[in-house]
XYZ file of C-alpha atoms in Angstrom:
343
model
C 39.926 -52.170 16.817
C 36.549 -51.038 15.496
C 34.837 -53.455 17.839
C 36.584 -52.000 20.881
C 35.636 -48.445 19.849
C 32.000 -49.478 19.462
C 32.064 -51.155 22.859
C 33.587 -48.073 24.527
C 31.050 -45.802 22.792
C 28.127 -47.898 24.040
C 29.636 -48.068 27.546
C 30.066 -44.271 27.612
C 26.463 -43.701 26.503
C 25.182 -46.076 29.172
C 27.151 -44.173 31.834
C 25.731 -40.857 30.566
C 22.211 -42.257 30.627
C 22.671 -43.583 34.179
C 24.098 -40.208 35.307
C 21.159 -38.366 33.712
C 18.603 -40.679 35.342
C 20.269 -40.307 38.737
C 20.298 -36.498 38.412
C 16.649 -36.510 37.373
C 15.773 -38.714 40.338
C 17.626 -36.420 42.764
C 15.856 -33.348 41.370
C 12.462 -35.080 41.495
C 12.941 -36.307 45.069
C 14.297 -32.900 46.136
C 11.364 -31.015 44.631
C 8.871 -33.376 46.276
C 10.619 -32.955 49.630
C 10.521 -29.164 49.303
C 6.835 -29.365 48.411
C 6.147 -31.467 51.521
C 8.108 -29.061 53.760
C 6.450 -26.030 52.168
C 3.026 -27.565 52.636
C 3.836 -28.297 56.271
C 4.995 -24.744 56.957
C 1.849 -23.308 55.406
C -0.662 -25.680 56.987
C 0.774 -25.980 60.501
C -0.779 -22.698 61.585
C -1.041 -23.703 65.236
C 2.633 -24.489 65.690
C 5.155 -21.945 66.923
C 8.400 -22.050 64.972
C 11.602 -21.699 66.984
C 14.884 -20.281 65.779
C 18.184 -20.875 67.537
C 19.897 -17.658 68.589
C 23.144 -18.066 70.526
C 22.077 -21.619 71.398
C 18.829 -20.365 72.948
C 15.468 -21.246 71.437
C 13.407 -18.123 70.849
C 9.829 -17.940 69.672
C 9.503 -15.515 66.790
C 6.773 -15.765 64.165
C 5.216 -17.973 61.566
C 3.713 -16.839 58.287
C 1.298 -18.001 55.622
C 2.218 -15.260 53.167
C 4.435 -12.203 52.940
C 1.486 -9.933 53.785
C -0.006 -12.048 56.579
C 2.463 -12.443 59.403
C 1.369 -13.574 62.851
C 3.718 -12.903 65.732
C 3.940 -15.037 68.841
C 1.827 -15.491 70.887
C -0.992 -14.379 68.564
C -0.901 -17.691 66.715
C -2.785 -19.014 69.776
C -5.410 -16.253 69.645
C -9.018 -17.218 69.011
C -11.559 -14.357 69.223
C -14.216 -16.947 70.052
C -11.983 -18.676 72.581
C -12.457 -19.235 76.296
C -13.471 -16.045 78.085
C -11.256 -15.490 81.109
C -14.021 -13.939 83.262
C -16.388 -16.848 82.658
C -13.595 -19.328 83.280
C -12.654 -17.640 86.559
C -16.272 -17.469 87.752
C -16.773 -21.172 87.059
C -13.449 -22.077 88.650
C -14.225 -20.262 91.932
C -17.967 -20.971 92.096
C -17.609 -23.683 94.754
C -15.024 -21.896 96.895
C -15.962 -21.334 100.536
C -14.872 -17.681 100.361
C -15.191 -14.844 97.867
C -12.278 -14.841 95.455
C -12.137 -11.974 92.989
C -10.008 -11.522 89.898
C -8.196 -8.601 91.494
C -7.027 -11.018 94.186
C -5.312 -12.930 91.418
C -4.220 -10.145 89.042
C -2.718 -6.742 89.824
C -5.209 -4.782 87.722
C -3.674 -1.437 88.681
C -0.265 -2.401 87.303
C -1.842 -3.831 84.162
C -3.778 -0.632 83.527
C -0.713 1.492 84.179
C 1.225 -0.408 81.502
C -1.594 -0.265 78.955
C -2.134 3.439 79.566
C 1.576 4.194 79.202
C 1.967 2.483 75.831
C -1.364 3.803 74.562
C -0.431 7.447 75.051
C 3.058 6.870 73.671
C 1.504 5.415 70.514
C -1.379 7.902 70.287
C 0.035 11.067 71.887
C -2.471 13.459 70.329
C -5.324 11.702 72.160
C -3.932 12.571 75.583
C -4.927 16.232 75.582
C -8.418 15.487 74.282
C -9.063 12.883 76.984
C -7.839 15.302 79.628
C -10.072 18.105 78.323
C -13.059 15.766 78.377
C -12.314 15.028 82.056
C -12.208 11.352 81.171
C -9.630 8.566 81.113
C -8.517 5.585 79.119
C -9.812 3.554 82.065
C -13.344 4.759 81.339
C -12.978 4.562 77.560
C -11.817 0.926 77.718
C -14.323 0.105 80.493
C -11.411 -1.292 82.456
C -13.648 -2.386 85.326
C -14.921 -5.079 82.967
C -11.679 -5.687 81.085
C -11.557 -9.412 81.873
C -14.944 -9.945 80.274
C -13.218 -8.976 77.008
C -10.122 -11.130 77.450
C -9.836 -14.601 75.965
C -7.341 -17.229 77.006
C -5.440 -20.089 75.391
C -3.186 -22.780 76.787
C -0.360 -24.888 75.449
C 2.551 -26.840 76.915
C 4.515 -23.627 77.555
C 1.778 -21.920 79.572
C -1.396 -19.835 79.428
C -1.779 -16.734 77.249
C -4.371 -13.989 77.567
C -5.560 -11.778 74.686
C -7.384 -8.475 74.352
C -8.282 -7.107 70.921
C -10.881 -4.336 70.843
C -11.543 -0.980 69.096
C -12.016 2.250 71.063
C -13.239 5.624 69.812
C -11.659 8.900 70.905
C -12.560 12.248 69.342
C -14.268 10.518 66.392
C -11.137 8.470 65.685
C -11.208 4.690 66.068
C -8.147 2.902 67.395
C -7.584 -0.797 67.783
C -5.951 -1.785 71.061
C -4.521 -5.267 71.326
C -2.289 -6.833 73.913
C -1.195 -10.321 74.947
C -0.182 -11.451 78.425
C 1.708 -14.435 79.727
C 0.560 -16.625 82.621
C 1.912 -14.023 85.096
C -0.139 -11.319 83.337
C 2.975 -9.599 82.018
C 2.847 -7.939 78.609
C 4.227 -10.024 75.766
C 2.894 -7.634 73.144
C 1.033 -4.369 72.799
C -0.203 -2.496 69.750
C -2.480 0.489 69.255
C -3.053 1.826 65.757
C -5.416 4.244 64.075
C -7.920 2.227 62.040
C -7.464 4.065 58.745
C -8.914 3.074 55.406
C -6.852 0.286 53.876
C -6.461 2.413 50.730
C -4.253 4.785 52.742
C -1.510 2.165 52.762
C -0.412 2.343 49.154
C 2.737 0.538 47.957
C 4.383 3.964 47.672
C 3.573 4.803 51.298
C 4.866 1.428 52.504
C 8.069 1.777 50.460
C 8.656 5.333 51.703
C 8.034 4.151 55.270
C 10.676 1.465 54.902
C 13.220 4.089 53.794
C 12.225 6.281 56.735
C 12.750 3.399 59.161
C 16.168 2.626 57.683
C 17.129 6.294 58.052
C 15.913 6.292 61.660
C 17.753 3.110 62.627
C 21.092 3.889 61.011
C 21.275 7.552 61.984
C 23.254 8.796 64.959
C 25.033 5.467 65.552
C 21.675 3.816 66.321
C 21.217 5.963 69.447
C 17.590 6.625 68.473
C 16.899 2.918 68.112
C 18.571 2.263 71.458
C 16.351 4.866 73.122
C 13.223 3.444 71.515
C 14.008 -0.151 72.488
C 14.926 0.907 76.028
C 11.639 2.768 76.425
C 9.578 -0.065 74.918
C 11.164 -2.710 77.110
C 11.056 -0.717 80.339
C 8.298 1.906 79.973
C 11.008 4.234 81.235
C 9.565 7.638 80.323
C 12.662 8.427 78.274
C 10.665 9.518 75.213
C 7.841 12.020 75.056
C 6.085 9.766 72.534
C 6.760 7.188 69.830
C 6.138 9.631 66.981
C 8.880 10.184 64.435
C 10.117 13.693 63.716
C 12.034 14.834 60.664
C 15.078 17.086 61.179
C 15.636 18.925 57.903
C 19.056 20.273 58.923
C 20.501 16.782 59.211
C 18.009 14.944 56.971
C 17.304 12.517 59.818
C 14.262 11.025 61.491
C 14.341 10.959 65.287
C 12.205 10.438 68.362
C 11.899 13.159 71.006
C 13.655 12.692 74.329
C 11.798 14.035 77.358
C 12.516 17.741 77.917
C 13.828 17.329 81.443
C 15.122 13.800 81.534
C 16.316 14.033 85.132
C 12.961 15.042 86.581
C 10.569 13.676 83.984
C 7.678 11.471 85.016
C 4.119 10.712 83.991
C 1.657 11.779 86.655
C -1.797 10.222 86.448
C -3.256 13.755 86.790
C -1.498 14.739 83.555
C -2.271 11.490 81.818
C -5.994 11.145 82.250
C -7.286 13.105 85.239
C -8.240 9.928 87.036
C -6.430 10.362 90.322
C -9.665 10.722 92.295
C -10.680 7.177 91.442
C -7.473 5.762 92.839
C -6.900 8.218 95.690
C -8.524 5.955 98.238
C -6.998 2.752 96.903
C -3.317 3.282 96.171
C -0.586 5.813 96.734
C 0.049 8.397 94.025
C 3.669 7.252 93.858
C 2.565 3.862 92.536
C 1.203 5.559 89.437
C 4.248 7.543 88.452
C 6.664 6.016 85.991
C 9.998 7.576 86.877
C 12.752 7.797 84.328
C 15.432 5.186 84.824
C 18.540 7.329 84.473
C 20.890 4.360 84.215
C 18.951 2.996 81.240
C 18.921 6.404 79.575
C 22.623 7.011 80.148
C 23.468 3.564 78.813
C 21.378 4.063 75.658
C 23.098 7.396 75.001
C 26.694 6.742 76.019
C 27.026 3.052 75.148
C 24.559 2.372 72.321
C 24.354 -1.208 71.130
C 24.762 -1.796 67.403
C 21.811 -3.985 66.526
C 21.355 -6.272 63.577
C 17.812 -6.051 62.300
C 15.388 -6.942 59.542
C 12.653 -4.668 58.167
C 9.522 -6.519 57.041
C 6.651 -4.932 55.111
C 3.027 -6.027 55.447
C -0.148 -4.568 53.968
C -0.529 -1.802 56.564
C 2.449 -2.132 58.873
C 6.231 -2.161 58.883
C 7.990 -4.366 61.401
C 11.531 -4.065 62.698
C 12.742 -7.469 63.857
C 15.605 -6.957 66.312
C 16.740 -10.403 67.386
C 19.607 -9.015 69.471
C 17.077 -7.230 71.696
C 14.401 -9.962 71.604
C 11.793 -7.567 70.232
C 9.733 -6.829 67.126
C 8.644 -3.186 66.738
C 5.592 -2.051 64.752
C 5.569 1.160 62.690
C 2.629 2.886 60.973
C 4.026 4.576 57.817
C 0.947 6.790 57.380
C 0.804 8.159 60.926
C 4.632 8.063 61.256
C 4.487 6.517 64.700
C 5.670 3.316 66.354
C 2.487 1.551 67.371
C 3.741 -1.214 69.642
C 5.894 -4.276 70.105
C 6.089 -8.043 70.434
C 8.624 -9.570 72.764
C 10.500 -12.526 71.310
C 9.807 -15.025 74.045
C 12.725 -16.919 75.596
């Protein structure tokens, strides 16, 4: 009887030891696998990550740290990359006829888009530029814009990048935008280049609370209006600045005063109509309000799911439902631009 008990005791201990060794092996292998995957995610900084949304692959972003997030297509950006102007000149050098960039790109439409989003993001600069009898066209030296644009190519297409500072009324702003192969905007951002010390943890945290208040207030109507304006340059909003309403303790954006007649006239924007008067019709440079978009945003607002992400000097609203990431400056209390999640 004693012999059987001893045998069972030894057998039980052997089983426990085997179980322990197997568990240790699983943990060790699992930790090594996680380390390999983690190393891959950190080091593969030229690879776009895709996330499945409703069975569609969408490009979003990759990250090396919580404070350093690069949104598509900026992971392809190289400030020392191929200059588009030089590339175009070399490409057309042997052509039998003159072929200019403006034969290939609608520069007027590109400028109109850049100008629209710039003044929405920096509304206080508009009046100063007008008073100086100047324009964003002059300030950015838009005649030579393609000498400042770099390009990159991958299997999904060609991307074009602009990333330059401009100075207006002693304030420096960084303007950046990315274009797809059809020269359509994939992203735009313009922010005031403040001292990095202005973005304290307290300011960032308060900005996140402000954004949450803005999004969840009024059944997300404000967010619907903002997304509609960003995606369509519809002239629905007077600017992308946030305003605090003390009576309701809400943050909102301002809808255009006369939504049914509202438009941006180039005369009002930057006093540059004379330059274009002999080249295009004035109508081409008016962005008329799309009433159907406005009515839909007001009467049938979509309830979006979203994620708010903090960086060192920026707060991002990731709205997968709308295929857009929105940038917010918590110091200036203004939405500074967007990145389209590329389908």
